[in-house]
Each structure stands twice: as structure tokens, then as C-alpha cells.
Coordinates of C-alpha atoms in Angstrom, one line a residue:
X1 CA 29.9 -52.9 120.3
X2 CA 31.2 -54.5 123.4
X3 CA 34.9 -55.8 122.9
X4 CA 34.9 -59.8 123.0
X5 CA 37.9 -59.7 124.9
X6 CA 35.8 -58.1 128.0
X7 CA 33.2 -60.2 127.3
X8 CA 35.3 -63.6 127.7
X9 CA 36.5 -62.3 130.6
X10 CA 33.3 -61.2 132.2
X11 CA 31.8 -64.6 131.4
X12 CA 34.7 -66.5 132.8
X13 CA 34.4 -64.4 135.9
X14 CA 30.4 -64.8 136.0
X15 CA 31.0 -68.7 135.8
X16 CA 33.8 -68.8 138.1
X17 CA 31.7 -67.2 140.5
X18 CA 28.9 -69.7 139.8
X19 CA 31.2 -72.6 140.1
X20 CA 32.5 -71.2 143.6
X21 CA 28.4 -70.5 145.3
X22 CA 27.9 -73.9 143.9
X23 CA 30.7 -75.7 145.5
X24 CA 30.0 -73.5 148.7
X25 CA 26.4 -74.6 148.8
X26 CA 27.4 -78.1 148.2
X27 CA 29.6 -78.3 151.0
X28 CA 26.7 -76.2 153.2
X29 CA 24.5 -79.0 152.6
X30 CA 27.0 -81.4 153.5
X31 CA 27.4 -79.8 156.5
X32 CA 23.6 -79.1 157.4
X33 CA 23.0 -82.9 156.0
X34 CA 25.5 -84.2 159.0
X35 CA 24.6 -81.2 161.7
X36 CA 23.1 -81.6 165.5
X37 CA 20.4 -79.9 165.7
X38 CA 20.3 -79.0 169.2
X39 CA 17.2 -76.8 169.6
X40 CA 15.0 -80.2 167.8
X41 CA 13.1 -81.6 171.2
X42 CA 12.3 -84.7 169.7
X43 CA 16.2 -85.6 168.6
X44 CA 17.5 -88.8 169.2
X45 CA 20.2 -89.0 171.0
X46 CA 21.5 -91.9 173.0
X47 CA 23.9 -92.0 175.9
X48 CA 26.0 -94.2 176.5
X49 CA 28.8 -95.4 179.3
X50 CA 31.7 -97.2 178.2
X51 CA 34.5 -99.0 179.6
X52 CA 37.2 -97.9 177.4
X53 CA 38.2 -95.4 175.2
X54 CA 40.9 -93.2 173.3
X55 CA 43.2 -91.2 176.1
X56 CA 44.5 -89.0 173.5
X57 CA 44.4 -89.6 169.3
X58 CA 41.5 -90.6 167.6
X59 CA 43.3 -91.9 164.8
X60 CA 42.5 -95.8 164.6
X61 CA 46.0 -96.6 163.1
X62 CA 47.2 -95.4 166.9
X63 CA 48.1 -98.4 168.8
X64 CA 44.3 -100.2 169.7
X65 CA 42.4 -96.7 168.9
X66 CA 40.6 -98.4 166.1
X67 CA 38.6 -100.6 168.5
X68 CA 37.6 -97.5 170.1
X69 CA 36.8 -95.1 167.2
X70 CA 35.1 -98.4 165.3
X71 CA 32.9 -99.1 168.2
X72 CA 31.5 -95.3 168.8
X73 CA 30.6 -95.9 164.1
X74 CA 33.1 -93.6 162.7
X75 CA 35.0 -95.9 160.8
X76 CA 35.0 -99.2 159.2
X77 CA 36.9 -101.7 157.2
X78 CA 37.1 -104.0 154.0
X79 CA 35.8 -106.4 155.7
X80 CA 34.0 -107.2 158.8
X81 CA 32.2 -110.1 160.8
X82 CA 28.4 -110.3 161.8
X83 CA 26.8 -110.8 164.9
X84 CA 27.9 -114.9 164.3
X85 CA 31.2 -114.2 163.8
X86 CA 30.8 -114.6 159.8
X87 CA 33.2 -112.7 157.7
X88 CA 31.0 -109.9 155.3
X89 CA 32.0 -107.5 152.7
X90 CA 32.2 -103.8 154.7
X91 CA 33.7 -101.5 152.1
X92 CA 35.1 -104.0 149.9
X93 CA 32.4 -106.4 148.0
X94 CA 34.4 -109.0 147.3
X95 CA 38.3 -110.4 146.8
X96 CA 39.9 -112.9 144.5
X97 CA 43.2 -114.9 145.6
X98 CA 45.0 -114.4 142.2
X99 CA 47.9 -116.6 143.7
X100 CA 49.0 -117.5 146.7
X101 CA 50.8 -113.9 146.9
X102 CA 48.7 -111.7 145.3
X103 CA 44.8 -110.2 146.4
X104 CA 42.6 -108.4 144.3
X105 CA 40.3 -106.7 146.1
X106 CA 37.1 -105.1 144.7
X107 CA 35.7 -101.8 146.7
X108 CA 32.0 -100.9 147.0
X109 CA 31.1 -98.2 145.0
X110 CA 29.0 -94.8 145.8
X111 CA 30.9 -94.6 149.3
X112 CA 31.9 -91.2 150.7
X113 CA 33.5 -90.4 153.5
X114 CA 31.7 -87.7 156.1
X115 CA 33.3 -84.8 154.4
X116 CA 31.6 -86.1 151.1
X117 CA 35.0 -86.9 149.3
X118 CA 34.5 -90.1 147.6
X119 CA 36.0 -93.4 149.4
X120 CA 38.4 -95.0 146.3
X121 CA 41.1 -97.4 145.7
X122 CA 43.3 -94.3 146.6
X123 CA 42.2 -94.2 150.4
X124 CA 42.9 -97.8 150.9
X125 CA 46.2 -98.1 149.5
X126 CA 46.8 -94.7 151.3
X127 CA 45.2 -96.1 155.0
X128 CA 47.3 -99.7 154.3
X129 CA 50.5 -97.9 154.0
X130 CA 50.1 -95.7 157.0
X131 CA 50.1 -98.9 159.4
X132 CA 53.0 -100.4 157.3
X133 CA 54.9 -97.7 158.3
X134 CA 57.7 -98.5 160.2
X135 CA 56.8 -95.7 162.6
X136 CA 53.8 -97.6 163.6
X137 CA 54.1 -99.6 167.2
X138 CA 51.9 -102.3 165.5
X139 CA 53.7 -102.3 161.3
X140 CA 55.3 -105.7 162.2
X141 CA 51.5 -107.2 162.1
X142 CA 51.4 -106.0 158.2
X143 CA 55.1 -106.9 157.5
X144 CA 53.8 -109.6 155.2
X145 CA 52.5 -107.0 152.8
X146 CA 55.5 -106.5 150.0
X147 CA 53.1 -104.1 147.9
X148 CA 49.4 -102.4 147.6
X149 CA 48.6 -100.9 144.3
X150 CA 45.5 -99.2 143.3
X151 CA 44.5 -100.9 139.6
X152 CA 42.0 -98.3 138.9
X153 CA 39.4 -96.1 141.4
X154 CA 37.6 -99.7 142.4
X155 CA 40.2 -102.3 142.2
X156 CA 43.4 -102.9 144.8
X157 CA 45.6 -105.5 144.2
X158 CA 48.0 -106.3 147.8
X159 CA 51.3 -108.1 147.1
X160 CA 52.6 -110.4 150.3
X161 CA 56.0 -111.5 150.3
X162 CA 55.4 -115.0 150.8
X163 CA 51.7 -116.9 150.9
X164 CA 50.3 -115.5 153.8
X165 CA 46.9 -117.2 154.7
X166 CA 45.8 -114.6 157.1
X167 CA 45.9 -111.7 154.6
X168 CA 41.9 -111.3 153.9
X169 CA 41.1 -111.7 157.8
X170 CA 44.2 -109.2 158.4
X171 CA 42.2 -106.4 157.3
X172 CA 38.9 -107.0 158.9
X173 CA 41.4 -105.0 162.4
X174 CA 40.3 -101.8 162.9
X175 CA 44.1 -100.3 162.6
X176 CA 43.4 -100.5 158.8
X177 CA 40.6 -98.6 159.1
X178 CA 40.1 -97.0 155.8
X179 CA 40.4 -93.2 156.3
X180 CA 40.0 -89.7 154.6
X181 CA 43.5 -89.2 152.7
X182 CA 42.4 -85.6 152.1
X183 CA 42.0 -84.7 156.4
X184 CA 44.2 -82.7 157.8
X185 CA 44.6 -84.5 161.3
X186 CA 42.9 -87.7 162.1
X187 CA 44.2 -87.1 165.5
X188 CA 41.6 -84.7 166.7
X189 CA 39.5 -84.4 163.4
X190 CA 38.2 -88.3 162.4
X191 CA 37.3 -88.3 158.7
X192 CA 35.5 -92.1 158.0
X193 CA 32.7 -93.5 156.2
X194 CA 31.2 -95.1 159.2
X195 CA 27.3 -94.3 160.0
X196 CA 28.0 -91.6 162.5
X197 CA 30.3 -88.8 161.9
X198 CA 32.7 -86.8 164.6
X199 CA 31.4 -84.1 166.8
X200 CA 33.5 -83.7 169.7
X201 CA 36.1 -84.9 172.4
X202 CA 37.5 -84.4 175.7
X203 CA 39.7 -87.3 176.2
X204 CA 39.1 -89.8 179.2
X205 CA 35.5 -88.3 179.8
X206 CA 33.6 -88.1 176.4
X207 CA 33.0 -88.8 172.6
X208 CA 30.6 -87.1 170.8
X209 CA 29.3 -88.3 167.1
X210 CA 26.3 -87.7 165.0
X211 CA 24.2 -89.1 162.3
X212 CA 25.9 -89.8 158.6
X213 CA 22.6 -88.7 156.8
X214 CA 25.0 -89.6 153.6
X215 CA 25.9 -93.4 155.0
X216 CA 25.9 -95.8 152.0
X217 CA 24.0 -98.6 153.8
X218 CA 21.2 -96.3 154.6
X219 CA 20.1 -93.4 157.3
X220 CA 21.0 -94.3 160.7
X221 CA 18.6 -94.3 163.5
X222 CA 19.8 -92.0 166.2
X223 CA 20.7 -88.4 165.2
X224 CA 23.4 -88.5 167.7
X225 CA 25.4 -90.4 170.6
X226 CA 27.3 -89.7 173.2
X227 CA 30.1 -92.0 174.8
X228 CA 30.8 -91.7 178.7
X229 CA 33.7 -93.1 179.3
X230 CA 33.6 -94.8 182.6
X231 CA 35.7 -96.6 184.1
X232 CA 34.0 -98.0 187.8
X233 CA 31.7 -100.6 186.8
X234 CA 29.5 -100.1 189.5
X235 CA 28.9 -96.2 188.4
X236 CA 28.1 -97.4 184.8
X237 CA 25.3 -99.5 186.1
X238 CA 24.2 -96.5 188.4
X239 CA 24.0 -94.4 185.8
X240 CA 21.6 -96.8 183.4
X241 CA 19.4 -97.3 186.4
X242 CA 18.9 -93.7 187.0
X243 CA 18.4 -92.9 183.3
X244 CA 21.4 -90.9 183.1
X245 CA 22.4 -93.2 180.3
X246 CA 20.7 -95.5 178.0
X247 CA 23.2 -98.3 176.9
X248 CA 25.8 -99.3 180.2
X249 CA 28.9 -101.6 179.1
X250 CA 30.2 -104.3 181.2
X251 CA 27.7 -104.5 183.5
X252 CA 29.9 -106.3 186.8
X253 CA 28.3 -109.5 187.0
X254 CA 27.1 -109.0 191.0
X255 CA 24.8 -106.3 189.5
X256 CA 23.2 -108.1 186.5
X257 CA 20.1 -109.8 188.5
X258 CA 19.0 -106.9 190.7
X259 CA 19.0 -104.6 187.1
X260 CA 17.6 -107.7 185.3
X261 CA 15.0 -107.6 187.4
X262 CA 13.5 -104.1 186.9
X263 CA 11.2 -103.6 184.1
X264 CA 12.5 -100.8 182.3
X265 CA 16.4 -102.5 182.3
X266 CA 17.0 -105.1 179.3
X267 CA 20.2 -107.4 180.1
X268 CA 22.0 -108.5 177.0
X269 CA 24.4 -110.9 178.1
X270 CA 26.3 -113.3 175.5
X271 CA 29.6 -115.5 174.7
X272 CA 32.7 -113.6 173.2
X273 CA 35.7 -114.4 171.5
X274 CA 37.6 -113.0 174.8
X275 CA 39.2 -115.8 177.8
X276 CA 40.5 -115.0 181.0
X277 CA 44.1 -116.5 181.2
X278 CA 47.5 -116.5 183.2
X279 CA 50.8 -115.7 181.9
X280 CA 53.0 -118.4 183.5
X281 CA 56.8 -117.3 184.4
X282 CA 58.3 -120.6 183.0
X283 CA 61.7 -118.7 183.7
X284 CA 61.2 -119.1 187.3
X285 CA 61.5 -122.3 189.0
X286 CA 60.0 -124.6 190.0
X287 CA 57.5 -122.7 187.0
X288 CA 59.8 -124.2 184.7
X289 CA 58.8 -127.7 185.8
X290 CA 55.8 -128.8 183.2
X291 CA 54.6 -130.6 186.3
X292 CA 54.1 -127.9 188.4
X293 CA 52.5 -125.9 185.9
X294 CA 49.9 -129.2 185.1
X295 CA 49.6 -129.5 189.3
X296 CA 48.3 -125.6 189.0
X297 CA 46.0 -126.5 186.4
X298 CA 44.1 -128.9 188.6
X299 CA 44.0 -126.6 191.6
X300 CA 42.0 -124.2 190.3
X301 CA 37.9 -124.8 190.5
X302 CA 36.9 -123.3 187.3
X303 CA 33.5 -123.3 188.2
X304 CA 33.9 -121.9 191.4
X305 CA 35.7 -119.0 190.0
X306 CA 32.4 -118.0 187.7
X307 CA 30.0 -118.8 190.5
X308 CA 31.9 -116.5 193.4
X309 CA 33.6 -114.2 190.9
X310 CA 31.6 -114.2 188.0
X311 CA 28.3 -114.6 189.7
X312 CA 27.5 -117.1 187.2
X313 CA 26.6 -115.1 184.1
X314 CA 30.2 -113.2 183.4
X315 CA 31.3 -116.4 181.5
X316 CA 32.3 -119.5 181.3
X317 CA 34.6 -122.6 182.2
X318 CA 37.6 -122.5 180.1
X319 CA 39.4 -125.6 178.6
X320 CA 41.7 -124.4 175.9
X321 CA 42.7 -121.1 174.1
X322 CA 39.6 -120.7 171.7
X323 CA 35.5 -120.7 173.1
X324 CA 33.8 -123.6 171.3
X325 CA 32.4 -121.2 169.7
X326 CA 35.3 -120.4 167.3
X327 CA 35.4 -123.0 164.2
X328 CA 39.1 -123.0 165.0
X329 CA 38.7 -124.1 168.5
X330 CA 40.4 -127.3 169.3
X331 CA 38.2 -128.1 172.4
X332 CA 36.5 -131.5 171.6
X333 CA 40.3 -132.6 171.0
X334 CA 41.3 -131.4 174.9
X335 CA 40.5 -133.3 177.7
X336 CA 39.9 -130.4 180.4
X337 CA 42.1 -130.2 183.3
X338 CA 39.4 -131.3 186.2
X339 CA 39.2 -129.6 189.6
X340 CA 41.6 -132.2 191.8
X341 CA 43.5 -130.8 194.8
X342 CA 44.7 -134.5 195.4
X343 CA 46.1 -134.6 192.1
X344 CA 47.8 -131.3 192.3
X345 CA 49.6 -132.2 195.5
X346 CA 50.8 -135.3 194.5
X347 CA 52.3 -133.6 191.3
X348 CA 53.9 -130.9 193.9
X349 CA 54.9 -133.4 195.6
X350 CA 56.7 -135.4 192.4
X351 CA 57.8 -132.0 191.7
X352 CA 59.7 -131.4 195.1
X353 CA 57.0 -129.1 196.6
X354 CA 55.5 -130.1 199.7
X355 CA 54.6 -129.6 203.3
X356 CA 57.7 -130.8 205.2
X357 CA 57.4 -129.6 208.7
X358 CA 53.4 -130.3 209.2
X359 CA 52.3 -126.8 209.2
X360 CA 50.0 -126.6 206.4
X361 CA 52.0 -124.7 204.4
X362 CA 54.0 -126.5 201.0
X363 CA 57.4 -126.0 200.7
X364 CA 59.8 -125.8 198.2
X365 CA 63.8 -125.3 198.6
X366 CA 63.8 -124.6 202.2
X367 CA 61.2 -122.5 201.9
X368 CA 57.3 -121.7 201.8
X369 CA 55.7 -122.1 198.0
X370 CA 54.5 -119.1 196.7
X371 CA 52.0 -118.0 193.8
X372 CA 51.2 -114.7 193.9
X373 CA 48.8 -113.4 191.0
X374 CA 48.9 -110.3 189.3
X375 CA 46.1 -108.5 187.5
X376 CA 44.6 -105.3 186.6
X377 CA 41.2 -103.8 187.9
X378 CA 39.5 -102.0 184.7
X379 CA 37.6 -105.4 183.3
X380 CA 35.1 -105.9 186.5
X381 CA 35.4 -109.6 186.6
X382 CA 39.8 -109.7 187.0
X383 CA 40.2 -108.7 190.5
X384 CA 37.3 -111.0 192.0
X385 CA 38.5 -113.7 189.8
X386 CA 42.0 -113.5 190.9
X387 CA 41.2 -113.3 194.4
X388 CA 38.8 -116.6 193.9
X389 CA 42.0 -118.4 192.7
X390 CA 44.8 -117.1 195.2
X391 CA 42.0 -118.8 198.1
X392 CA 41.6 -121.5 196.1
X393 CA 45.8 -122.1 196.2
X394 CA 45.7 -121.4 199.8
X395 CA 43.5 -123.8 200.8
X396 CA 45.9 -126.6 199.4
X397 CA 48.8 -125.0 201.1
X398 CA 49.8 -122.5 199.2
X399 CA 50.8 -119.3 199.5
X400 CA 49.1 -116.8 197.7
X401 CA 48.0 -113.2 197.2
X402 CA 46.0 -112.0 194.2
X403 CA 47.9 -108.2 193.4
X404 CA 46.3 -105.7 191.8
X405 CA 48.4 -103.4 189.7
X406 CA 47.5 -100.3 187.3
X407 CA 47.8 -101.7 183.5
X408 CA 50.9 -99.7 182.2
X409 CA 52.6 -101.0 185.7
X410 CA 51.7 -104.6 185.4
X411 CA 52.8 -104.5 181.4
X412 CA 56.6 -103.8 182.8
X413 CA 56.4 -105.9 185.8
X414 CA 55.0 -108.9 183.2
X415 CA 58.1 -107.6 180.9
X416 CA 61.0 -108.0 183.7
X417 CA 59.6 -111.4 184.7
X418 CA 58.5 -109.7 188.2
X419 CA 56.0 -111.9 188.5
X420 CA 54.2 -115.8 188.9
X421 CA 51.1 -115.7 187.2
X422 CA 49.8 -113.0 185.3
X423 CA 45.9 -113.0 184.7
X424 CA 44.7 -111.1 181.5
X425 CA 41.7 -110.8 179.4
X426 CA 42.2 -111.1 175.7
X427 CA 40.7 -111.0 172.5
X428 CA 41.8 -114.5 171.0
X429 CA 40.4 -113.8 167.8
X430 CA 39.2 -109.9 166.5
X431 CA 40.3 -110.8 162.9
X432 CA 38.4 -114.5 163.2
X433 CA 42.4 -116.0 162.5
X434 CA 43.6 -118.3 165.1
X435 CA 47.0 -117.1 163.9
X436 CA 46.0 -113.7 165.3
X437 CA 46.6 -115.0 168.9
X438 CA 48.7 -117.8 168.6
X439 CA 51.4 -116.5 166.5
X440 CA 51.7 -113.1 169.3
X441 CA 51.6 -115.5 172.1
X442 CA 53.4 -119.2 171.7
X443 CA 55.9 -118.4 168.5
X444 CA 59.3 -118.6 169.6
X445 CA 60.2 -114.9 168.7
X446 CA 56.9 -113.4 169.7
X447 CA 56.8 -110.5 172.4
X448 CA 54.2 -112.7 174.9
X449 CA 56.6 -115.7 174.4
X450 CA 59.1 -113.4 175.9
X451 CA 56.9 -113.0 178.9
X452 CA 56.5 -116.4 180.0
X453 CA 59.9 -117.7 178.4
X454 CA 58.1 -120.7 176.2
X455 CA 60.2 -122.1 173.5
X456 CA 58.9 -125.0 171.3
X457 CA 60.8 -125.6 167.9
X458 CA 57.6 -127.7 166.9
X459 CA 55.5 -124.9 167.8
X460 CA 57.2 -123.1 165.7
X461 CA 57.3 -124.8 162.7
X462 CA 53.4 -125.5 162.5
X463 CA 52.4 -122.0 163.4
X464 CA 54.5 -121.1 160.2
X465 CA 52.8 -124.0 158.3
X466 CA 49.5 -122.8 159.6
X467 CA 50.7 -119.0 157.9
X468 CA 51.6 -120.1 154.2
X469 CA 49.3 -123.2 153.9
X470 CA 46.3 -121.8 151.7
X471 CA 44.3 -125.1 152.2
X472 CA 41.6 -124.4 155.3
X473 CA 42.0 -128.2 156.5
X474 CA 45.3 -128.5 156.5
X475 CA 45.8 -125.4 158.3
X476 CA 43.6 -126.3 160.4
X477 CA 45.4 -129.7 161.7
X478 CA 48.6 -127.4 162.2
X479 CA 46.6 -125.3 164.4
X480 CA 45.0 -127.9 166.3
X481 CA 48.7 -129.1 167.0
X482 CA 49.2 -126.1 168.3
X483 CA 46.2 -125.7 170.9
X484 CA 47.1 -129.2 172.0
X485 CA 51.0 -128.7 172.7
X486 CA 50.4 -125.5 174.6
X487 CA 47.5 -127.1 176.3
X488 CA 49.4 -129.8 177.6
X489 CA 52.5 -127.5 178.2
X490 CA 50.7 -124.6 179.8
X491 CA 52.8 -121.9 179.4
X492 CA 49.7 -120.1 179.9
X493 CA 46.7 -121.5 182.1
X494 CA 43.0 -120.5 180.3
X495 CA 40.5 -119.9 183.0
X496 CA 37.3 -118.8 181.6
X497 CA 35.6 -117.9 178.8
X498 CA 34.1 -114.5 179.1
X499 CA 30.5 -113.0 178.5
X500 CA 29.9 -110.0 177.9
X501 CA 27.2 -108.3 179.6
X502 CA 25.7 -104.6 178.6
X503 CA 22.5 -103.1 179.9
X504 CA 20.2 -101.2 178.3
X505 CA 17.2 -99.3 178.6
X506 CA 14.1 -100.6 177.1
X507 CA 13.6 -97.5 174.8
X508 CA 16.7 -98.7 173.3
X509 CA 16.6 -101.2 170.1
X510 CA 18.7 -103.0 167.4
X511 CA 20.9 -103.3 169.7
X512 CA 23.4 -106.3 169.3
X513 CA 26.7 -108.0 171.2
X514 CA 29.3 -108.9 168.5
X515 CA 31.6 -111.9 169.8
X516 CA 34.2 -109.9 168.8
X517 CA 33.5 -107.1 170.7
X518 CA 34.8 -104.9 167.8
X519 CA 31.2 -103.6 166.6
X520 CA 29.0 -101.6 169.1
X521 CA 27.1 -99.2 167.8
X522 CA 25.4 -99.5 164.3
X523 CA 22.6 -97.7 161.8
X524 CA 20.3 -100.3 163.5
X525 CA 20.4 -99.0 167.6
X526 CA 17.5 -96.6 167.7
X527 CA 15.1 -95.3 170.4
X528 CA 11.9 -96.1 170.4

């Protein structure tokens, strides 16, 4: 008679066994469910150019790696916006304002990340709390957070401090990212639930990711992609006309009607949420004179700048911070500054700026007025536009050089106060908040006010009213207050609205431009 002692162990050692081949199979198939398989022929695999991407990390609570790590589909948020820059549940279904402090938000269920461990409550108090961390470069954007609690596996409830208005739109930024709390370096190993899954890396030249077969809003299309990072413009469009890539970012906009013309190239060209505008040194005199900076305003031909710089089709004239596009924008209120070189010199003139000795040249304190206008050469359209402007200044007189700078250079000079104008490229509204840009750039205390110098107490107060105010039209009057002081003070000068222009090969489909720019690739791009 066998003893039952050996036989309780031998059957907890056969089931043990059991337990482990399943798990081991499990994770097999996991793995085989998410694997390239490079010897298929008929695999689809796109390749793509893009402007920008990570240098180093891949983990999107680094700094602005989100964008990057969102856009090549490995991660995602609670919430997103479409293609019309309408909020939509991501991997939240819904929320419920409790108070004017306190969120409860409801997850989607049946979500895994790509390593098949379920996406819960857990993981988003976990990702939350990693930005909050005072470690982060970017925590003080999440300050307004007191507490996040999971409630149960499905249920989050966020705390804030004070009413914060912005909270729900707060976490539609990639840097909250919800991420695998069980990987062991998000750095060089991405664990999301987006519809592709990591492959490889090689900072500053690719990005590798393939096909989620386990993605909770369905198969994607492509079995893999590849993201060339490329940053000449003229290179990217080389390389979709020869077929060496099928999707080309930021097509330059001198290139856009020679590839638009072939028959195997589709242009997708479309508004953003994105404007080209200076910085203006309102430290420096005569700068600090509102007058001046007005005078400015009506020297520069907006229109000129997109026809000679933006051949047309890289965007658009710009009258105040937000495209009309934006529900927030405050455009119909604004009358534009119009293109008047005879108004501009009589307000130099007012201002103690103009040509005394009959040489052509203003002056101003003895000697000859001076705009010079820094910028940085990776968006296509900066340097031409900057270069359309500084003629533009010099044929009224003034002297003026557009300066091209790398960006980490033009950052510190822009920091000092080294500079007159500064001409950027911004995203005025990722999270679809006007307080996202208006808060960094015009309150008092913000780190862009610090660049240009601008102070405004009544600035100040309705951008706070604009934060803690829960009703939509109110807010929105404080806002609009805001887009008209700044408009008429100009501590910076808005330019042009940009367009965003990608080629594509006409095997490629699905494919769609979000104004946000924060989307790129989705489940829907497939080859065809």
C-alpha cells in the first residue's frame, strides 16, 4: 500500500509541474501572439520617416518622450481626442466630477498590457504618481493633484487641492501614459497597452514595434513598423519618392507640389493646433515700449511669409494664440494686426525710432535699430520663415538678420535674454485646455513669462479664475480676456498657423492627421 504521505507529495509535485508548463506555455503564446515573423514574405510592414524622436529613454514620463512613444502606438492614455479634436474615452470609459475636488474615474475593462498582465486601477495610480514625483522635470504640471486612490481594480478616484478645471484634459498628455507597473525598465524595455508593441531601438536613427495581436480595440493592420528618424526634410521626402519609406512626416512645403503630382504619392496636408510665434524681449528697450512691439506687428506680411516661406500650403495667417479651429479660440473677438509699413513707422517714429540722418536706416539712441531673429532649423518651415520676416524689417529700415541656432543653444540664449525675437513652433493646445498654453506662457510666475519679461496682475488673476471656475462659459470669458490682453500687449507676436503636411505612398491607408499632432500611427494604417 503506497504511503499517503508520498502520495500528497507526488501529486503536489505532478500539479506544480503542471501549473509551471502551463504558465510557460501561456507566456509562449504571448510571445508567438506578439512576434515578427521575419521569414513571412507577405508581412506588413510599413516604413516610416519621422521628424523627431526619443534621443535616449523610451519612458513617456521623460520630459516630451510620450509624444514620441504615443505617436510610434505603444502607449496610450485615459483619455484622448479624435481626428476633430473631440475628447474620447481611451482606457478610461468614463469620469464623474464628484465635487469640484474630487474625479472618479471608471477604467475599461479586459485591457492588458503587451506582456499580458492586466491593465487595473493599480497601473494608473502607479503611472500618475511617477510624474508627480518631484524628481520629474515636468511634476509641477500635476502639482494640483493632492491624492489618487485606487477604489477597487476599475475605479480611481484623483483628489486636487483646490478645483482645478483642467484635471480631465490634464491626462489626455502623453507623460501620464499609463504603463506596466510590473516592467523592469521602461527606459529601454516599453511595456503599454497601445496597438503595437516594442521591438527594438537605436537611439537617433530607429524605432522598431510590432503588432499587439492582444489590443483591446481589435487586431491592428500592419504586423510591424519601423520609424526612421530623420531629421533633413528634404531626405524624408527623398526617401518616400524612391520607395525607401511609405509614410514621410513634415513634408517641407517647396516639395509638396512636385510629390503631389506623381501618381503613386498621396499628400495629406491639414490644420493643427500648432502656431508659429516670436518670443518678444520686453526687458530690452525700446522692446519694452507696447508701441514698438504693436509697430512690429504691422510690419510683418503674414501672407507673404506663407507664400515665400511656406509655399502656400505649410499654414496659415495667424491673428491670435489659438487657430479658429480651437472652440477656445478668441479670434472673431481680435481685429488682426494688418500688413502697414506706414503705420509701423509712424509708431517707430512715436516711439523715438527713426531714420535721422537720411540713410535708409531707423535709428534709435544714436544708433542703427536692430531686430535680429532667432530660431531653430529642425521644423522645415522656421528658418525660411524667419528669413521672410528679417527682409521684410529691412525693407522699412530696419536692421535685421534671421539666426539660426541649434535648439538646446537657442533655449539658453532665450533664457539669458540674448536675444530680440525668438521664433518657435508650439503646440497651443495637446491636452484641448487653453490653460495648457496660456498659463506656461503669460502667468506672471511661469518659466516663458520669464523669457520675454511680461507681467500683467490682471492676467494673472483671470488665468487663475479660468483654473478653479467649473462653469465652461464662464471660463471661457476669462480666457477670452486673456487672448485679447496679450493680443493687444504682444509680449509674443503669432505669425502663422501651421499645417501639417505628411506624404504617403498610395499602398498606404487609414491613415489620418490629428490636430494635435499627438496620434500618428493607429490599428487603422494598413497596406493595401
Amino acid at each position: 500500500m503506497m504511503n499517503l504521505r508520498k502520495s500528497s507529495t507526488y501529486l503536489i509535485i505532478l500539479l506544480c509541474t503542471i501549473s509551471i508548463l502551463i504558465a510557460g506555455c501561456a507566456d509562449q503564446q504571448q510571445n508567438e501572439d506578439n512576434n515578427i515573423n521575419e521569414n513571412d514574405t507577405q508581412a506588413k510592414i510599413v516604413e516610416i520617416a519621422q521628424t523627431f524622436g526619443p534621443s535616449d529613454s523610451l519612458d513617456p514620463s521623460s520630459r516630451w518622450v510620450g509624444w514620441y512613444v504615443r505617436e510610434a502606438g505603444l502607449y496610450e492614455t485615459l483619455f484622448s481626442y479624435d481626428e476633430n479634436m473631440e475628447m474620447i474615452p481611451e482606457l478610461a470609459t468614463g469620469y464623474e466630477a464628484i465635487n469640484d475636488t474630487a474625479w472618479q474615474i471608471i477604467l475599461r475593462e479586459n485591457v492588458t498590457f503587451h506582456d499580458g498582465t492586466p491593465m487595473t486601477s493599480e497601473a494608473v495610480v502607479y503611472s500618475i504618481n511617477r510624474v508627480r514625483d518631484p524628481d520629474n522635470t515636468r511634476s509641477s504640471q500635476y502639482d494640483f493633484i493632492e491624492n489618487i486612490e485606487a477604489l477597487d481594480d476599475y475605479t480611481v478616484l484623483i483628489t486636487t487641492e483646490k478645483p482645478y478645471a483642467p484635471a480631465i484634459a490634464s491626462l489626455t498628455d502623453p507623460i501620464v501614459s499609463i504603463v506596466n507597473p510590473e516592467a523592469t525598465d521602461l527606459a529601454v524595455s516599453p511595456s503599454g497597452t497601445g496597438p503595437y508593441a516594442f521591438e527594438s531601438f537605436e537611439p537617433g536613427i530607429e524605432l522598431v514595434v510590432k503588432k499587439n495581436n492582444n489590443y483591446w480595440s481589435g487586431k491592428p493592420q500592419l504586423d510591424a513598423a519601423v520609424f526612421n528618424y530623420v531629421s533633413d526634410p528634404v531626405t524624408r521626402s527623398l526617401k518616400l519618392e524612391g520607395g525607401d519609406v511609405q509614410i514621410a512626416d513634415g513634408i517641407p512645403p517647396a516639395e509638396v507640389a512636385r510629390l503631389d503630382a506623381k501618381d503613386d504619392i498621396k499628400i495629406h496636408n491639414e490644420e493643427t493646433m500648432r502656431t508659429g510665434f516670436m518670443y518678444v524681449n520686453t526687458r530690452k528697450a525700446p522692446l519694452d515700449d507696447i508701441h514698438v512691439r504693436q509697430a512690429i506687428n504691422h510690419a510683418i506680411n503674414r501672407e507673404q511669409v506663407i507664400d515665400a516661406a511656406l509655399e502656400g500650403v505649410g499654414g496659415s495667417p495667424a491673428v491670435g494664440v489659438f487657430p479658429s479651429l480651437f472652440s477656445w479660440s478668441a479670434n472673431e473677438q481680435l481685429d488682426p494686426y494688418e500688413h502697414n509699413p506706414e503705420k509701423a513707422l509712424e509708431m517707430f517714429r512715436q516711439a523715438g525710432i527713426e531714420d535721422v540722418d537720411g540713410d535708409g536706416t531707423l535709428d534709435y539712441g544714436g544708433e542703427a535699430f536692430s531686430l535680429n531673429i532667432k530660431t531653430y532649423a529642425s521644423r522645415p518651415e522656421m528658418k525660411p520663415a524667419a528669413e521672410a520676416m528679417a527682409a521684410q524689417f529691412q525693407e522699412i529700415g530696419i536692421e535685421s538678420e534671421a539666426i539660426i541656432l541649434e535648439s538646446g543653444a537657442l533655449s539658453a540664449d532665450m533664457s539669458d535674454g540674448n536675444y530680440d525675437l525668438g521664433l518657435y513652433a508650439w503646440g497651443v493646445a495637446p491636452t484641448g485646455d487653453p490653460d495648457y498654453f496660456l498659463s506656461q506662457h503669460f502667468a506672471s510666475d511661469s518659466k516663458y513669462a520669464g523669457w520675454t519679461g511680461y507681467s500683467n496682475e490682471d492676467v494673472d488673476e483671470w488665468l487663475k479664475m479660468g483654473r478653479t471656475t467649473m462653469d465652461n462659459d464662464k471660463r471661457l470669458e476669462y480666457y477670452n480676456n486673456v487672448q485679447r490682453e496679450v493680443f493687444e500687449e504682444c509680449p509674443e507676436i503669432f505669425v502663422f498657423y501651421y499645417r501639417k503636411t505628411v506624404g504617403t505612398s498610395d499602398e498606404v491607408q487609414g491613415f489620418t492627421i490629428y490636430p494635435n499632432e499627438i496620434t500618428f500611427l493607429t490599428e487603422d494604417v494598413r497596406l493595401e
